[in-house]
Amino acid sequence: MDKIYDLAIIGAGPAGMTAGIYAKRAGLETIMFENSAPGGKLVKTFEIDNWPGESRVSGVDLALKMYEHTTSLEIETEFVGIKKINNDIIKTLETEDGRTFKAKAVILATGTIENKMEIPNEDRLTGHGVSFCAVCDGAFYKKKEVVVIGGGNSALEEAVYLTQFATKVTIVIRRDVFRADKVAQEHALDHPKISVIRHTVPIAVVGEDHVTAIRLKDLITNEEYDYPTDGIFPYIGATASTTSVAHLNVLDPLGYMIVNEKMASKVPGLYGAGDVCVKPLRQIVTAVSDGAVAAQMAFLYIQSIK
Ligand code: NDP
């Protein structure tokens, strides 16, 4: 018979890893699943300046510290994605490689995945000039020119990061104003290597084997033109990774998981934590808070069904 864990945590980002730490402290037999590198969005973030206690820390370093914390507690971890969570008193988790795991409670902490621009040649030239991770690929653009699409915190922070390598960084936004907070705007807009093209959207990636330009459309004049560039970094928001629970009727219309103040979904024993949830502020500090609450509430739930 399959082993039954107390708690399965899906996703080893800040929310999932914190849940793991709290679950271990509560004595729960816990298994964590991760389909990529531990750290979630942290490993794609150059620098963090709003993590209390560290005025500046690299995302990769913080991810590593959190992961070392979980490994020091010997939290069992499987590096595989979860395809589907079947709801029952004992939940069954189907992995992407065809295995099943059972647990009394589940915390979904799968975060979000970057939105694509959905324009011609984007897929074909991803990895050949189109990149969704400045931290991973920025160094390939030494002495080159790059374009960042989007005006949120991610776009502006990564644009500043790219100035270490690129000679010129152009940010393209579709409105006149940025969505990013004031500090991020100041850092980016004061930078001598950064310029901004406003009320403009990307309509095609241009290039044969590698990106040579991005085709842009000015939304005021309707003019379309090719803007030469060596690299394109889209940072246009993200979509919740919730396909494993899509059949459970626990999502809002945008696909984020609906949870209450105890991080509980309406399915008993199924919790959410971090960016995957409907919430007003997606930050590392709020993700770790969610993880702690979810683990503690899962602990109480497991006690109640014994
Ligand atoms: P956001 O949703 O905040 O911003 C997305 C940006 O992309 C917006 O400027 C949006 O334009 C633009 N956009 C969306 N779709 C398109 C499109 N099809 N074509 C062109 N532009 C488009 O996403 P982020 O990833 O930046 O941030 C996600 C969350 O994470 C936010 O809550 C953010 O605050 C948080 N975050 C916080 C950080 C920090 O505090 N250090 C760092 C990074 C992220 P428009 O504004 O016109 O809709």
CSV table of C-alpha atoms and ligand atoms in Angstrom, one decimal:
chain,number,residue,atom,x,y,z
A,1,MET,CA,0.0,0.0,0.0
A,2,ASP,CA,1.2,3.6,-0.8
A,3,LYS,CA,2.7,5.4,2.1
A,4,ILE,CA,0.4,8.2,3.4
A,5,TYR,CA,2.2,11.4,4.3
A,6,ASP,CA,0.7,13.9,6.7
A,7,LEU,CA,1.4,16.8,4.4
A,8,ALA,CA,2.4,17.3,0.8
A,9,ILE,CA,3.8,20.7,-0.2
A,10,ILE,CA,3.8,21.5,-3.9
A,11,GLY,CA,6.4,24.1,-4.8
A,12,ALA,CA,9.7,24.9,-3.1
A,13,GLY,CA,9.6,28.7,-3.4
A,14,PRO,CA,9.7,30.9,-0.3
A,15,ALA,CA,6.1,29.9,0.6
A,16,GLY,CA,6.6,26.2,0.1
A,17,MET,CA,9.9,26.1,1.9
A,18,THR,CA,8.6,28.0,4.9
A,19,ALA,CA,5.6,25.7,5.0
A,20,GLY,CA,8.1,22.8,5.1
A,21,ILE,CA,10.0,24.3,8.0
A,22,TYR,CA,6.8,24.9,10.0
A,23,ALA,CA,5.4,21.5,9.2
A,24,LYS,CA,8.6,19.8,10.4
A,25,ARG,CA,8.5,21.8,13.6
A,26,ALA,CA,5.0,20.6,14.1
A,27,GLY,CA,6.2,17.0,13.6
A,28,LEU,CA,4.3,16.4,10.4
A,29,GLU,CA,5.6,13.7,8.0
A,30,THR,CA,6.1,16.0,5.1
A,31,ILE,CA,7.0,15.7,1.4
A,32,MET,CA,7.8,18.6,-0.8
A,33,PHE,CA,7.6,18.6,-4.6
A,34,GLU,CA,9.5,21.0,-7.0
A,35,ASN,CA,9.6,20.8,-10.8
A,36,SER,CA,12.5,23.1,-11.2
A,37,ALA,CA,15.2,24.7,-9.0
A,38,PRO,CA,14.3,25.4,-5.4
A,39,GLY,CA,13.7,29.1,-4.7
A,40,GLY,CA,10.9,29.8,-7.2
A,41,LYS,CA,10.9,33.3,-8.5
A,42,LEU,CA,13.8,34.1,-6.1
A,43,VAL,CA,16.3,32.4,-8.4
A,44,LYS,CA,15.3,34.6,-11.2
A,45,THR,CA,15.6,37.8,-9.2
A,46,PHE,CA,18.9,39.7,-9.2
A,47,GLU,CA,18.6,41.6,-6.0
A,48,ILE,CA,16.2,41.9,-3.1
A,49,ASP,CA,16.1,45.0,-1.0
A,50,ASN,CA,12.9,44.4,1.0
A,51,TRP,CA,13.7,41.3,2.9
A,52,PRO,CA,13.9,42.4,6.6
A,53,GLY,CA,17.3,42.0,8.0
A,54,GLU,CA,19.1,42.1,4.7
A,55,SER,CA,19.2,45.6,3.1
A,56,ARG,CA,20.4,43.9,-0.1
A,57,VAL,CA,20.6,40.2,-0.9
A,58,SER,CA,20.8,38.3,-4.2
A,59,GLY,CA,17.8,36.2,-5.0
A,60,VAL,CA,19.9,33.2,-5.6
A,61,ASP,CA,21.7,33.5,-2.3
A,62,LEU,CA,18.4,33.9,-0.4
A,63,ALA,CA,17.0,30.9,-2.2
A,64,LEU,CA,20.0,28.8,-1.3
A,65,LYS,CA,19.8,29.8,2.3
A,66,MET,CA,16.2,28.8,2.5
A,67,TYR,CA,16.8,25.5,0.7
A,68,GLU,CA,19.7,24.7,3.0
A,69,HIS,CA,17.4,25.4,5.9
A,70,THR,CA,14.9,22.8,4.5
A,71,THR,CA,17.6,20.2,3.8
A,72,SER,CA,19.0,20.7,7.3
A,73,LEU,CA,15.6,19.6,8.6
A,74,GLU,CA,15.7,16.6,6.2
A,75,ILE,CA,12.4,17.5,4.5
A,76,GLU,CA,11.9,14.8,1.9
A,77,THR,CA,11.9,16.5,-1.6
A,78,GLU,CA,10.9,15.1,-5.0
A,79,PHE,CA,12.0,17.0,-8.0
A,80,VAL,CA,9.0,16.4,-10.2
A,81,GLY,CA,5.9,18.3,-11.1
A,82,ILE,CA,2.4,17.5,-9.9
A,83,LYS,CA,-0.1,17.0,-12.7
A,84,LYS,CA,-3.3,16.5,-10.7
A,85,ILE,CA,-4.5,16.5,-7.1
A,86,ASN,CA,-7.4,14.2,-6.5
A,87,ASN,CA,-9.6,15.2,-3.7
A,88,ASP,CA,-10.7,12.7,-1.1
A,89,ILE,CA,-10.1,12.4,2.7
A,90,ILE,CA,-6.7,11.1,1.7
A,91,LYS,CA,-5.5,13.1,-1.3
A,92,THR,CA,-3.7,11.5,-4.2
A,93,LEU,CA,-1.1,13.4,-6.1
A,94,GLU,CA,-0.3,12.4,-9.7
A,95,THR,CA,3.2,13.3,-10.8
A,96,GLU,CA,4.2,14.3,-14.3
A,97,ASP,CA,6.3,11.1,-14.5
A,98,GLY,CA,3.4,8.8,-13.8
A,99,ARG,CA,3.8,8.1,-10.0
A,100,THR,CA,1.3,8.7,-7.3
A,101,PHE,CA,1.7,10.0,-3.7
A,102,LYS,CA,-0.8,10.2,-0.9
A,103,ALA,CA,-1.2,12.8,1.8
A,104,LYS,CA,-3.8,13.8,4.4
A,105,ALA,CA,-3.3,17.5,3.6
A,106,VAL,CA,-1.8,19.5,0.7
A,107,ILE,CA,-0.4,23.0,0.4
A,108,LEU,CA,-0.3,24.4,-3.1
A,109,ALA,CA,2.6,26.8,-3.3
A,110,THR,CA,3.3,26.7,-7.0
A,111,GLY,CA,3.6,30.4,-7.7
A,112,THR,CA,3.2,31.8,-11.1
A,113,ILE,CA,4.7,31.4,-14.6
A,114,GLU,CA,5.7,34.3,-16.8
A,115,ASN,CA,3.2,35.4,-19.4
A,116,LYS,CA,4.3,35.2,-23.0
A,117,MET,CA,3.9,38.1,-25.4
A,118,GLU,CA,2.0,35.7,-27.8
A,119,ILE,CA,3.4,37.3,-30.9
A,120,PRO,CA,5.0,35.7,-34.0
A,121,ASN,CA,8.5,34.2,-33.7
A,122,GLU,CA,8.5,34.5,-29.9
A,123,ASP,CA,8.6,30.7,-29.3
A,124,ARG,CA,11.0,30.0,-32.2
A,125,LEU,CA,13.5,32.6,-30.9
A,126,THR,CA,13.2,31.9,-27.2
A,127,GLY,CA,16.7,31.0,-26.2
A,128,HIS,CA,18.0,32.8,-29.3
A,129,GLY,CA,17.5,36.4,-28.1
A,130,VAL,CA,14.2,36.1,-26.3
A,131,SER,CA,14.6,35.4,-22.6
A,132,PHE,CA,12.3,35.4,-19.7
A,133,CYS,CA,15.2,35.5,-17.1
A,134,ALA,CA,17.6,38.4,-17.1
A,135,VAL,CA,19.5,36.9,-14.2
A,136,CYS,CA,20.0,33.7,-16.1
A,137,ASP,CA,20.9,35.2,-19.5
A,138,GLY,CA,21.9,38.8,-18.9
A,139,ALA,CA,25.6,38.1,-19.2
A,140,PHE,CA,25.1,37.0,-22.8
A,141,TYR,CA,24.3,40.6,-23.7
A,142,LYS,CA,27.6,42.2,-22.8
A,143,LYS,CA,28.1,45.3,-25.0
A,144,LYS,CA,24.8,44.6,-26.7
A,145,GLU,CA,21.4,46.4,-26.8
A,146,VAL,CA,18.3,44.9,-25.2
A,147,VAL,CA,14.6,45.6,-25.0
A,148,VAL,CA,12.5,45.0,-21.9
A,149,ILE,CA,8.8,44.8,-22.3
A,150,GLY,CA,6.5,45.8,-19.5
A,151,GLY,CA,6.3,48.5,-16.8
A,152,GLY,CA,5.9,46.5,-13.6
A,153,ASN,CA,8.4,46.0,-10.8
A,154,SER,CA,9.9,42.9,-12.5
A,155,ALA,CA,10.5,44.8,-15.8
A,156,LEU,CA,12.1,47.8,-14.2
A,157,GLU,CA,14.2,45.9,-11.7
A,158,GLU,CA,15.5,43.5,-14.4
A,159,ALA,CA,16.1,46.4,-16.8
A,160,VAL,CA,18.4,48.0,-14.2
A,161,TYR,CA,20.1,44.6,-13.7
A,162,LEU,CA,20.7,44.4,-17.5
A,163,THR,CA,22.5,47.7,-17.5
A,164,GLN,CA,25.6,45.9,-16.0
A,165,PHE,CA,26.0,44.1,-19.4
A,166,ALA,CA,24.2,46.0,-22.1
A,167,THR,CA,25.2,49.3,-23.6
A,168,LYS,CA,21.6,50.3,-23.9
A,169,VAL,CA,18.3,49.1,-22.4
A,170,THR,CA,15.0,50.2,-23.8
A,171,ILE,CA,11.8,49.7,-21.8
A,172,VAL,CA,8.6,49.4,-23.9
A,173,ILE,CA,5.3,50.1,-22.1
A,174,ARG,CA,1.8,50.1,-23.5
A,175,ARG,CA,0.5,53.0,-21.4
A,176,ASP,CA,2.0,56.4,-20.5
A,177,VAL,CA,2.6,55.3,-16.9
A,178,PHE,CA,4.3,52.5,-15.1
A,179,ARG,CA,2.7,50.0,-12.9
A,180,ALA,CA,5.9,49.6,-10.8
A,181,ASP,CA,6.3,51.3,-7.4
A,182,LYS,CA,8.0,54.7,-7.1
A,183,VAL,CA,11.4,53.4,-5.9
A,184,ALA,CA,11.7,51.0,-8.8
A,185,GLN,CA,10.7,53.8,-11.2
A,186,GLU,CA,13.3,56.1,-9.8
A,187,HIS,CA,16.1,53.5,-10.1
A,188,ALA,CA,15.2,52.7,-13.7
A,189,LEU,CA,14.3,56.1,-15.1
A,190,ASP,CA,17.4,57.9,-13.6
A,191,HIS,CA,19.7,55.4,-15.2
A,192,PRO,CA,21.7,56.8,-18.1
A,193,LYS,CA,21.6,53.6,-20.1
A,194,ILE,CA,17.8,53.2,-19.9
A,195,SER,CA,15.3,54.8,-22.2
A,196,VAL,CA,11.6,54.3,-22.5
A,197,ILE,CA,9.2,54.0,-25.4
A,198,ARG,CA,5.6,54.6,-24.2
A,199,HIS,CA,2.1,53.7,-25.5
A,200,THR,CA,3.7,51.0,-27.6
A,201,VAL,CA,3.3,47.2,-27.8
A,202,PRO,CA,5.4,44.5,-29.4
A,203,ILE,CA,3.7,42.8,-32.4
A,204,ALA,CA,6.5,40.4,-33.6
A,205,VAL,CA,9.9,39.2,-32.9
A,206,VAL,CA,12.2,39.7,-35.9
A,207,GLY,CA,15.2,37.5,-36.8
A,208,GLU,CA,16.2,34.3,-38.5
A,209,ASP,CA,18.6,32.3,-36.2
A,210,HIS,CA,18.7,35.1,-33.5
A,211,VAL,CA,16.8,38.2,-32.6
A,212,THR,CA,17.7,41.2,-34.7
A,213,ALA,CA,14.8,43.5,-33.9
A,214,ILE,CA,11.4,43.7,-32.3
A,215,ARG,CA,8.5,45.0,-34.3
A,216,LEU,CA,6.6,47.6,-32.4
A,217,LYS,CA,3.3,49.4,-32.8
A,218,ASP,CA,2.7,52.9,-31.6
A,219,LEU,CA,-0.8,52.8,-30.1
A,220,ILE,CA,-1.4,56.5,-30.7
A,221,THR,CA,-0.2,56.8,-34.3
A,222,ASN,CA,-0.7,53.1,-35.3
A,223,GLU,CA,2.7,53.2,-36.8
A,224,GLU,CA,4.5,49.8,-37.0
A,225,TYR,CA,8.3,49.7,-37.1
A,226,ASP,CA,11.2,47.4,-36.5
A,227,TYR,CA,13.3,48.5,-33.5
A,228,PRO,CA,16.8,46.9,-33.8
A,229,THR,CA,17.9,44.9,-30.7
A,230,ASP,CA,20.0,41.9,-29.7
A,231,GLY,CA,17.8,40.7,-26.9
A,232,ILE,CA,14.2,40.9,-25.8
A,233,PHE,CA,13.2,40.4,-22.1
A,234,PRO,CA,9.4,40.2,-21.7
A,235,TYR,CA,8.2,41.0,-18.1
A,236,ILE,CA,4.5,41.4,-18.7
A,237,GLY,CA,3.1,39.7,-15.6
A,238,ALA,CA,2.4,36.1,-14.8
A,239,THR,CA,-0.3,33.4,-14.5
A,240,ALA,CA,-0.9,31.3,-11.5
A,241,SER,CA,0.3,27.6,-11.8
A,242,THR,CA,-2.9,26.0,-10.8
A,243,THR,CA,-3.7,23.4,-13.4
A,244,SER,CA,-3.3,20.6,-10.8
A,245,VAL,CA,-6.4,21.9,-8.9
A,246,ALA,CA,-8.3,23.4,-11.8
A,247,HIS,CA,-11.0,20.6,-11.6
A,248,LEU,CA,-11.6,21.3,-7.9
A,249,ASN,CA,-13.5,24.6,-8.3
A,250,VAL,CA,-11.2,26.5,-6.0
A,251,LEU,CA,-9.9,29.2,-8.5
A,252,ASP,CA,-11.0,32.7,-9.2
A,253,PRO,CA,-11.7,33.8,-12.8
A,254,LEU,CA,-8.1,34.6,-13.4
A,255,GLY,CA,-6.9,31.2,-12.2
A,256,TYR,CA,-5.6,32.2,-8.8
A,257,MET,CA,-6.5,30.0,-5.8
A,258,ILE,CA,-9.2,31.3,-3.5
A,259,VAL,CA,-8.2,30.9,0.2
A,260,ASN,CA,-9.5,32.3,3.5
A,261,GLU,CA,-7.4,34.0,6.2
A,262,LYS,CA,-6.3,30.5,7.3
A,263,MET,CA,-4.9,29.8,3.8
A,264,ALA,CA,-7.6,27.2,3.4
A,265,SER,CA,-9.5,26.6,0.1
A,266,LYS,CA,-13.0,25.4,0.2
A,267,VAL,CA,-11.7,21.8,-0.2
A,268,PRO,CA,-11.0,20.4,3.3
A,269,GLY,CA,-7.3,19.7,3.7
A,270,LEU,CA,-6.3,21.8,0.6
A,271,TYR,CA,-4.4,25.0,1.4
A,272,GLY,CA,-2.7,27.6,-0.7
A,273,ALA,CA,0.4,29.8,0.0
A,274,GLY,CA,2.3,32.5,-1.8
A,275,ASP,CA,1.8,34.0,-5.3
A,276,VAL,CA,-0.6,31.3,-6.4
A,277,CYS,CA,-3.3,32.7,-4.1
A,278,VAL,CA,-5.7,35.6,-4.6
A,279,LYS,CA,-4.0,38.3,-2.5
A,280,PRO,CA,-3.3,42.0,-2.5
A,281,LEU,CA,0.5,41.9,-2.2
A,282,ARG,CA,2.8,39.4,-3.9
A,283,GLN,CA,6.1,39.6,-2.1
A,284,ILE,CA,8.6,37.3,-0.5
A,285,VAL,CA,7.5,38.4,3.0
A,286,THR,CA,3.9,37.7,2.3
A,287,ALA,CA,4.7,34.4,0.7
A,288,VAL,CA,6.6,33.1,3.8
A,289,SER,CA,3.8,34.3,6.0
A,290,ASP,CA,1.3,32.4,4.0
A,291,GLY,CA,3.5,29.3,4.2
A,292,ALA,CA,3.7,29.4,7.9
A,293,VAL,CA,0.0,29.9,8.4
A,294,ALA,CA,-0.9,27.2,5.9
A,295,ALA,CA,1.4,24.7,7.6
A,296,GLN,CA,0.0,25.4,11.0
A,297,MET,CA,-3.6,25.2,9.8
A,298,ALA,CA,-2.8,21.9,8.0
A,299,PHE,CA,-1.4,20.6,11.2
A,300,LEU,CA,-4.6,21.5,13.1
A,301,TYR,CA,-6.7,19.9,10.3
A,302,ILE,CA,-4.7,16.7,10.3
A,303,GLN,CA,-5.2,16.5,14.1
A,304,SER,CA,-8.9,16.9,13.6
A,305,ILE,CA,-9.3,14.0,11.1
A,306,LYS,CA,-7.3,11.5,13.2
B,1,NDP,P1,2.8,43.3,-13.1
B,1,NDP,O1,1.5,42.6,-13.4
B,1,NDP,O2,2.9,44.1,-11.9
B,1,NDP,O3,3.2,44.2,-14.4
B,1,NDP,C1,3.1,43.7,-15.7
B,1,NDP,C2,3.4,44.8,-16.7
B,1,NDP,O4,3.4,44.3,-18.0
B,1,NDP,C3,2.5,46.0,-16.6
B,1,NDP,O5,3.3,47.2,-16.9
B,1,NDP,C4,1.6,45.7,-17.8
B,1,NDP,O6,1.1,46.9,-18.4
B,1,NDP,C5,2.5,45.0,-18.8
B,1,NDP,N1,1.8,44.1,-19.7
B,1,NDP,C6,0.9,43.1,-19.4
B,1,NDP,N2,0.5,42.5,-20.5
B,1,NDP,C7,1.1,43.1,-21.5
B,1,NDP,C8,1.1,42.9,-22.9
B,1,NDP,N3,0.4,41.9,-23.4
B,1,NDP,N4,1.9,43.7,-23.7
B,1,NDP,C9,2.6,44.7,-23.1
B,1,NDP,N5,2.7,44.9,-21.8
B,1,NDP,C10,1.9,44.2,-21.0
B,1,NDP,O7,3.9,42.1,-13.2
B,1,NDP,P2,5.3,41.9,-12.5
B,1,NDP,O8,5.8,40.6,-12.9
B,1,NDP,O9,6.1,43.1,-12.7
B,1,NDP,O10,4.9,41.8,-10.9
B,1,NDP,C11,4.1,40.8,-10.4
B,1,NDP,C12,3.9,41.0,-8.9
B,1,NDP,O11,5.1,40.8,-8.2
B,1,NDP,C13,3.4,42.4,-8.6
B,1,NDP,O12,2.5,42.4,-7.5
B,1,NDP,C14,4.7,43.1,-8.2
B,1,NDP,O13,4.5,44.2,-7.3
B,1,NDP,C15,5.5,42.0,-7.5
B,1,NDP,N6,6.9,42.2,-7.6
B,1,NDP,C16,7.5,42.9,-6.6
B,1,NDP,C17,8.9,43.1,-6.6
B,1,NDP,C18,9.5,43.9,-5.4
B,1,NDP,O14,8.7,44.4,-4.6
B,1,NDP,N7,10.8,43.9,-5.3
B,1,NDP,C19,9.7,42.6,-7.6
B,1,NDP,C20,9.0,42.0,-8.7
B,1,NDP,C21,7.6,41.8,-8.7
B,1,NDP,P3,-0.1,47.7,-17.7
B,1,NDP,O15,0.4,48.4,-16.5
B,1,NDP,O16,-0.5,48.7,-18.8
B,1,NDP,O17,-1.2,46.7,-17.4
